[in-house]
CSV table of N, CA and C in Angstrom, one decimal:
chain,number,residue,atom,x,y,z
A,1,MET,N,68.9,78.3,87.3
A,1,MET,CA,68.6,77.5,88.3
A,1,MET,C,66.9,77.3,88.0
A,2,ASP,N,66.8,75.8,88.1
A,2,ASP,CA,65.3,75.6,88.1
A,2,ASP,C,65.0,75.4,89.8
A,3,ARG,N,63.7,75.0,89.9
A,3,ARG,CA,63.1,74.8,91.2
A,3,ARG,C,63.1,73.4,91.7
A,4,SER,N,63.9,72.5,91.1
A,4,SER,CA,64.2,71.3,91.7
A,4,SER,C,65.3,71.2,92.8
A,5,ILE,N,65.7,69.9,93.4
A,5,ILE,CA,66.8,70.0,94.1
A,5,ILE,C,67.9,69.8,93.4
A,6,PRO,N,68.8,70.7,93.5
A,6,PRO,CA,70.0,70.4,92.8
A,6,PRO,C,71.0,69.4,93.1
A,7,THR,N,71.8,69.1,92.1
A,7,THR,CA,72.8,68.0,92.5
A,7,THR,C,74.0,68.7,93.0
A,8,GLU,N,74.8,67.8,93.8
A,8,GLU,CA,76.2,68.5,94.3
A,8,GLU,C,77.0,69.2,93.2
A,9,GLU,N,76.9,68.7,91.9
A,9,GLU,CA,77.7,69.2,91.0
A,9,GLU,C,77.0,70.8,90.6
A,10,ALA,N,75.9,70.8,90.6
A,10,ALA,CA,75.2,72.0,90.5
A,10,ALA,C,75.5,73.0,91.4
A,11,LEU,N,75.5,72.6,92.6
A,11,LEU,CA,75.8,73.3,93.7
A,11,LEU,C,77.2,73.9,93.8
A,12,GLU,N,78.2,73.0,93.3
A,12,GLU,CA,79.5,73.3,93.2
A,12,GLU,C,79.8,74.4,92.1
A,13,LYS,N,79.2,74.4,91.2
A,13,LYS,CA,79.3,75.5,90.1
A,13,LYS,C,78.7,76.9,90.7
A,14,LEU,N,77.7,76.6,91.5
A,14,LEU,CA,77.2,78.1,92.0
A,14,LEU,C,78.4,78.5,93.1
A,15,ARG,N,78.9,77.8,93.8
A,15,ARG,CA,80.1,78.2,94.8
A,15,ARG,C,81.2,78.6,94.1
A,16,GLN,N,81.5,78.2,92.9
A,16,GLN,CA,82.8,78.5,92.2
A,16,GLN,C,82.6,79.9,91.2
A,17,ARG,N,81.5,80.4,91.4
A,17,ARG,CA,81.2,81.7,90.5
A,17,ARG,C,82.0,82.9,90.9
A,18,GLU,N,82.6,83.6,89.7
A,18,GLU,CA,83.4,84.8,90.0
A,18,GLU,C,82.7,85.7,90.9
A,19,MET,N,81.6,86.1,90.6
A,19,MET,CA,80.5,87.0,91.2
A,19,MET,C,79.8,86.2,92.2
A,20,PRO,N,80.1,86.8,93.7
A,20,PRO,CA,79.2,85.9,94.7
A,20,PRO,C,77.7,86.2,94.5
A,21,MET,N,77.1,85.2,94.8
A,21,MET,CA,75.5,85.3,95.0
A,21,MET,C,75.0,84.5,95.9
A,22,ARG,N,73.9,84.8,96.3
A,22,ARG,CA,73.1,84.3,97.6
A,22,ARG,C,72.0,83.2,96.8
A,23,TYR,N,71.7,82.1,97.3
A,23,TYR,CA,70.8,81.2,96.8
A,23,TYR,C,70.2,80.5,97.8
A,24,LEU,N,68.8,80.2,97.7
A,24,LEU,CA,68.2,79.3,98.8
A,24,LEU,C,67.8,78.0,97.9
A,25,VAL,N,68.2,76.7,98.4
A,25,VAL,CA,68.0,75.6,97.7
A,25,VAL,C,67.4,74.6,98.7
A,26,GLY,N,66.4,73.7,98.2
A,26,GLY,CA,66.1,72.7,99.2
A,26,GLY,C,67.0,71.4,99.2
A,27,THR,N,66.7,70.4,100.1
A,27,THR,CA,67.7,69.3,100.1
A,27,THR,C,66.7,68.0,100.4
A,28,LEU,N,67.5,66.9,100.2
A,28,LEU,CA,66.7,65.9,100.5
A,28,LEU,C,66.7,65.4,102.1
A,29,LYS,N,65.7,64.8,102.6
A,29,LYS,CA,65.7,64.3,103.9
A,29,LYS,C,66.9,63.7,104.2
A,30,GLY,N,67.3,62.9,103.4
A,30,GLY,CA,68.6,61.9,103.6
A,30,GLY,C,69.8,62.9,103.8
A,31,ARG,N,70.0,64.0,103.3
A,31,ARG,CA,71.2,64.7,103.6
A,31,ARG,C,71.1,65.5,104.8
A,32,LEU,N,69.7,65.7,105.4
A,32,LEU,CA,69.6,66.5,106.5
A,32,LEU,C,70.3,65.5,107.7
A,33,SER,N,70.2,64.3,107.7
A,33,SER,CA,70.7,63.4,108.6
A,33,SER,C,72.3,63.9,109.0
A,34,ARG,N,72.8,64.3,108.0
A,34,ARG,CA,74.3,64.6,108.3
A,34,ARG,C,74.5,65.8,109.4
A,35,LEU,N,73.4,66.6,109.3
A,35,LEU,CA,73.4,68.0,110.0
A,35,LEU,C,72.6,67.8,111.3
A,36,GLU,N,71.7,66.7,111.6
A,36,GLU,CA,71.0,66.8,112.4
A,36,GLU,C,71.4,66.8,113.9
A,37,LYS,N,72.4,66.4,114.3
A,37,LYS,CA,73.0,66.7,115.8
A,37,LYS,C,73.3,68.2,115.8
A,38,ALA,N,74.0,68.6,114.8
A,38,ALA,CA,74.2,70.3,114.9
A,38,ALA,C,72.9,71.0,115.0
A,39,PHE,N,72.0,70.5,114.1
A,39,PHE,CA,70.8,71.5,114.4
A,39,PHE,C,69.9,71.3,115.7
A,40,LEU,N,70.2,70.2,116.2
A,40,LEU,CA,69.7,69.9,117.7
A,40,LEU,C,70.2,70.9,118.7
A,41,GLN,N,71.4,71.3,118.4
A,41,GLN,CA,72.2,72.3,119.4
A,41,GLN,C,71.6,73.8,119.2
A,42,GLN,N,70.9,74.0,118.2
A,42,GLN,CA,70.8,75.5,117.8
A,42,GLN,C,69.2,75.9,118.4
A,43,PRO,N,69.3,77.0,118.7
A,43,PRO,CA,67.7,77.5,119.3
A,43,PRO,C,66.9,77.8,118.1
A,44,TRP,N,65.6,77.7,118.1
A,44,TRP,CA,64.6,78.2,117.4
A,44,TRP,C,64.7,79.8,117.2
A,45,GLU,N,64.6,80.4,116.0
A,45,GLU,CA,64.3,81.8,115.9
A,45,GLU,C,63.0,82.0,115.1
A,46,GLN,N,62.6,83.3,115.6
A,46,GLN,CA,61.5,83.6,114.8
A,46,GLN,C,61.8,84.6,113.7
A,47,ALA,N,61.5,83.9,112.6
A,47,ALA,CA,61.7,84.7,111.2
A,47,ALA,C,60.6,85.5,110.8
A,48,ARG,N,59.3,85.0,111.1
A,48,ARG,CA,58.1,85.7,110.9
A,48,ARG,C,57.2,85.2,112.0
A,49,GLU,N,55.9,85.9,111.9
A,49,GLU,CA,55.1,85.5,113.1
A,49,GLU,C,54.8,84.0,113.1
A,50,GLU,N,54.5,83.4,112.3
A,50,GLU,CA,54.4,82.2,112.2
A,50,GLU,C,55.4,80.9,111.8
A,51,VAL,N,56.5,81.5,111.6
A,51,VAL,CA,57.7,80.8,111.0
A,51,VAL,C,58.9,80.8,111.9
A,52,ALA,N,59.2,79.7,112.4
A,52,ALA,CA,60.5,79.4,113.3
A,52,ALA,C,61.7,78.7,112.4
A,53,VAL,N,62.8,79.1,112.7
A,53,VAL,CA,63.8,78.6,111.8
A,53,VAL,C,65.1,78.2,112.7
A,54,LYS,N,65.8,77.4,112.3
A,54,LYS,CA,67.2,77.2,113.2
A,54,LYS,C,68.3,77.5,112.2
A,55,LEU,N,69.3,78.2,112.3
A,55,LEU,CA,70.3,78.5,111.3
A,55,LEU,C,71.6,77.7,111.8
A,56,LEU,N,72.3,77.2,110.9
A,56,LEU,CA,73.4,76.5,111.1
A,56,LEU,C,74.6,76.8,110.1
A,57,GLU,N,75.6,77.7,110.5
A,57,GLU,CA,76.8,78.0,109.4
A,57,GLU,C,77.9,76.8,109.6
A,58,ARG,N,78.1,76.4,108.5
A,58,ARG,CA,79.2,75.6,108.3
A,58,ARG,C,80.0,75.5,106.9
A,59,GLU,N,81.0,75.6,107.0
A,59,GLU,CA,82.0,75.7,105.6
A,59,GLU,C,81.4,76.8,104.7
A,60,GLY,N,81.1,78.0,105.3
A,60,GLY,CA,81.0,79.2,104.5
A,60,GLY,C,79.7,79.0,104.0
A,61,GLU,N,78.6,78.3,104.4
A,61,GLU,CA,77.2,78.3,104.1
A,61,GLU,C,76.4,78.2,105.2
A,62,ILE,N,75.3,78.8,104.9
A,62,ILE,CA,74.2,78.9,106.2
A,62,ILE,C,73.1,77.8,105.7
A,63,ASN,N,72.9,77.0,106.6
A,63,ASN,CA,71.8,75.9,106.6
A,63,ASN,C,70.6,76.4,107.2
A,64,ILE,N,69.4,76.3,106.6
A,64,ILE,CA,68.3,76.7,107.4
A,64,ILE,C,67.2,75.7,107.5
A,65,LEU,N,66.9,75.4,108.9
A,65,LEU,CA,65.9,74.3,109.0
A,65,LEU,C,64.6,75.3,109.4
A,66,ARG,N,63.6,74.6,108.7
A,66,ARG,CA,62.1,75.5,109.0
A,66,ARG,C,61.2,74.4,109.6
């Protein structure tokens, strides 16, 4: 996996792997609009001293908003 934003096809390949793995990927702002209402309902959590995040679990994946 490179450091670019993956295509849906690349993400599907990761999901279908026989050996489970964890991965963190970026997304386009346009895709975030699908999750916006759900993220608004989530509380901010302190991940580190100067880093707050919102976590949203959907369809077996955890989405992170920073």
